[in-house]
Amino acid sequence: MAERSFAKEVEDLRIGAGETFRGEGILAVTKALLQSGVSYVGGYQGAPISHLMDVLSDAHDILGELNVHFEASASEAAAAAMLAASVNYPLRGAVTWKSTVGTNVASDALSQLASSGVKGGALVIVGEDYGEGSSIMQERTHAFAMKSQMWLLDPRPNLPSIVSAVERGFELSEASNTPVFLELRIRACHVYGAFEAKENVSPSFTLADAMENPTRDYGRIVLPPSNFSHEIEKIENRWPAAIEFIKKHKLNEFLGGHKGKAGIIVQGGMYNTLIRALELLGLANAFGETDIPIYCLNVTYPLIDDEVKGFCLDKKAVLLIEEGQPEYLEQAVNSILRGSDIQTKIIGKTVFPRAGEYTADVMRDGVTAFLEQHAPKLVRGAPSKAPVLLAERMASVFETVPQRPAGFCTGCPERPVFSAMKQVQKDVGDFHVSCDIGCHLFSILPPFDIGNTTMGYGLGWSGASAFNAEAKQRTVSMMGDGGFWHNGLTSGVGNAVFNKNDNVLIIIDNGYAAATGGQDILSSRSANKTKATNNPIARAVRGMGVEWIKEVHTYNIGEMKSVLKDAMTTKEKGPKVIVAQGECMLNRERREKPVRHKAIADGKRIIRTRFGVDPDTCTGDHACIRISGCPSLTLRDNPDPLKDDPVAYVNNDCVGCGVCGENAHSAVLCPSFYQADIIFNPSWWDKLKANVRSGIIGALQKMDYKIRQRVSFGDAR
Amino acid sequence: MTEARAIKIAVTAMGGQGGGVLASWIVKLGERAGYIVQSTSVPGVAQRTGATVYYVELFAEAAANGRMPVMALMPASGDVDIVIAAEFMEAGRAILRGFVSEQTTLIASSHREYAISEKIGLGDARQGVDDVRDAAQKAANRFIEADMAAAAEASGAVISAVLFGALAGSGALTISREVFEETIKSGGRAVEANLRGFAIGFDLATSNTKATAKPAAASVPKNQPSHAISLLLDRMREELPPETHAIVCEGLKRCVDFQDVKYGDEYLSRLAPIAEADKQYGDGQNFRLTKLAAKHLALFMAYEDAIRVADLKTRRSRFDRFREDVRAEPNQIVVVHEYLHPRVEEICDILPAGLAKGILKGKTRKRVLKAILGGGKRVPTTKLRGFLQLWFLSKLRFMRRRSFRFRIEQTRIQQWVDLITEFASQDYKLACEIAAMQRLLKGYGDTHARGLANYNRIMARIEEIVRQPNPAATLSALRDAALKDEEGAELVSAMDQLQPAQDAAE
């Protein structure tokens, strides 16, 4: 079960023509796919398109009714290859992933697909994880579109525009036999809005039709001589067809006014931010009505030469708003204009920063700078923004407000792995740690600060493959179960076995692709009616030929330490794999909490375990936090009037995973930690025991109290 | 131009705080009240304890009359009408990002969720909130601050409900309370509790007074000190200046509680010479040295050993406290297990000096005892077996004075006291810093070992430190360095910077 259930939203996918669909951008895309008669959908989850995958997996009933096949692909490469179904058959297919990382993984298949060309519409929906909130390298999908010659849609970030981009995208793909990218920025994926729905359409030509009547065309296969003819096709047929379609259906929009010597060309995705900037400058109203001519590129590749020339011809200067770098559009527009000797100035990265997100403020400054140079009249007397506190008056606030690096959740089963690693390093000395992609990557942040590099999803062990040399210290590589199944089994484990690697791999087996929202994977323990789960990682690793393999429960830090120490020091040669098992606590609590609450309400005997710290024995040294970092292990003022340092404190979010207690043991910390088992609806036996105990204990405590009263200070101050 | 414009609302929160819930409530609220609504967020990895922003724009349908407004996907600085911060430092972050301007109503919960950088300090690395509060008052048009977390706790609601109530109470939106409450009801989850939380939030915003988490403690009748103690207190009043009585009294309590009345008397005896020196060389009114010494001497003398731990763990007051800490209902059964890890060293600490020395000398004996002790223990204090173990251990107090650790500590304490009195005459400030050095000596096991090692390292070179341009500052700098990192790297480098002096004690 994914982190978020879309059971309710899924019902909205059924609504028919004329009804209003309300929801996130990414949900609107899902509805648009169904309205377009898509035959199959695949993809690999990851922010910001995880919800698209989650919705579809919650929607299997509806998909079944509509005859749509949905697959949670093993990787982006698998998803891209899935589009092969549209090469020979009039089948509409869509796949989705996080870009640019997912596009990197998929690019081999995409190149093949783009070379073969498609008969049925093929749509690649990429969530552009760029700017605030991004967790990946800052690159552009644009480059992939250019190199493989796939068209790139970048619609205005409102639901109607996004929906029509999906529908037009399929048509464009079919009209030009070319797969099409639909690029959605992170905020567009999560934007909540509304649009008027259409009826869902069941594909007229089904997958079964194709399987029962297979057709072949050697000309579609990427082998000589077809590969050469494909390139010629791209230039001579597909490109012109695309240009024709885009012009005919006015995919790009001419907005704003028609007069003036200065205009603006903007990526569709940046349009709303531009309008807000103009509104703040008093040059547009809330409805985007402005006198400044705007050419809005809902298709950023290919560019339509005539449209570009036509827009620029009567203008002295045009502002080109293009987020990210290199500035492909700026270069292209310049070459289009100079090629036909049009001398309109193109102003882009000279008034905008070369790198980084175009936030509202960046946009406002960039537009202002452009207008000051090329339309000074417009910005004269522009309203200044409401005053905010000056930087110098906030200097101290800059100092005060702490960073909040992402960290492991309360009770996370991955935390103890790194607690153990930190402690083992004290014994065997520091070692090189090659990280992977996933929640476990938070180990590179405080308080653990463990990890050297991360080379990509599932590439944790191959990231350390160079260190396959004689040395007094071994290296440790990390890999999540998600990355393991994505490709780590072959690129990591297979590679290590084949090359007789002598180092250590720790696989975090938490039962889900946790970082992307807790989607099920092959090794998930949960039963899933549409997927085959419960395929143990250890079995796969053995199958690959690993001899030294240990399965450890992560919460048992003592054992985790000894196994890791053993792996680091054993005389035995060859790859060593530790499968660290512990279910993702987010998912576990989501499943268990309601059950627990119901059971308590129903009067069943339930024990809730949580941990605590005694303030009067706590040393205020916080060593416990330095090897844990659990959100529920925090601080409070020291109740002792003689002590200054705050004491550790376990807040009520504690889920009783026991890691802090385990740490207190294995790292020999202070005796302050205690486990409390709180019994709901106790049995008569519980009550009897409790009464006897508290009877005797209470008596002794009362006695002690009396003795202490002999040396009472009363109210002396 | 004075055109119709959207109402812009930013919710700044930490991942897992439920800012998304609040944002979705605001969306539903807007739709109920006849607004065109757009909201965005950038969850990503921020969902895992990071700081994140939810952004909502409301546009009155009436003002739109059929046209569709173009709404932004992110706040522009100086253009946000309402900022809701689910934690106080997140209010600070909102100010830094320019969200809070003269047109802004800022609603912030005054409670703190400490960042990891604040939590991992060896001492107190928490950030103060005053300059954030000051900036908020300067920057915002209206600043509503209250402990929404406490309110949520009290009402069993999520903090979002309290903040939602505060939004309603602030009147920053011209939407009636009923519509707000309808929105919560239609959510259908924990409606009762959330409405309670909403109501508190509403009142907090309208009255804008801090949430009172607990009722003020009722005043207790005056209790007289027992005879033995009043003698001690009399001696205190005779020998020590009144300015110091409050802290000395606390120190006395600690020493008597730790051992016995006699120990309290010894406490005063050790404090007396320091107080004398203070009268002579101090400013004669603050008695800073005496106060510092009184505090640290008490902590020094009431060192933490197994007997002390057993004593504290088995007290009635402690039983009451853990019940409160784990939110146990009255009469609900709570079974507690302690995580204890007694090592040979800790055991020897409480054994008679001779015996302890014997064990620590003999390798095999040590190994045997170690084997007997085994690893970490989980002691069930609320069960008879566990309780009695600790209870009898706590009763070993009578033989503590003869114990190995006691003797060591007393010599160490005496040297420290002598050093303070000695230096009080020549360098009062330095004497104060020496008194404060005790801060390094805290805890048990490895923590105590580390602290003690640092303490000794520094004290060993006191002669050198005296020769530094500013000895007091040097010493306090060294102490801070010792509290920087566990590995002691900071301290080492700080020590290396000491100006070399001949016949430096190494």
Coordinates of C-alpha atoms in Angstrom, one line a residue, chain A residues 4 6 8-10 12-13 21-34 50-56 159 162-163 184 188-192 195:
Chain A
R4 CA -1.1 7.9 0.4
F6 CA -6.3 7.7 -3.6
K8 CA -11.5 8.7 -3.0
E9 CA -9.8 10.5 -5.9
V10 CA -10.0 7.5 -8.0
D12 CA -13.4 11.2 -9.6
L13 CA -11.8 9.5 -12.6
F21 CA -12.9 17.6 -12.0
R22 CA -11.1 19.1 -8.9
G23 CA -7.7 17.9 -7.8
E24 CA -3.9 17.9 -8.3
G25 CA -2.3 18.5 -11.7
I26 CA -1.0 15.0 -11.7
L27 CA -4.5 13.6 -11.1
A28 CA -5.8 15.7 -14.0
V29 CA -3.2 14.1 -16.2
T30 CA -4.5 10.7 -15.1
K31 CA -8.1 11.7 -16.1
A32 CA -6.8 13.2 -19.4
L33 CA -5.1 9.8 -20.2
L34 CA -8.4 8.0 -19.8
S50 CA 4.6 9.4 -7.6
H51 CA 0.9 10.3 -7.2
L52 CA 0.3 9.5 -10.8
M53 CA 1.6 6.0 -10.2
D54 CA -0.3 5.7 -6.9
V55 CA -3.6 6.8 -8.4
L56 CA -3.3 4.4 -11.3
L159 CA -5.5 22.2 -15.2
I162 CA -2.3 20.5 -18.8
V163 CA -5.3 18.3 -19.8
L184 CA 5.5 19.1 -15.7
A188 CA 2.5 22.0 -11.6
C189 CA 2.3 18.4 -10.6
H190 CA 1.0 19.4 -7.2
V191 CA -1.1 22.3 -8.3
Y192 CA -4.7 22.0 -7.1
F195 CA -11.3 21.6 -15.2

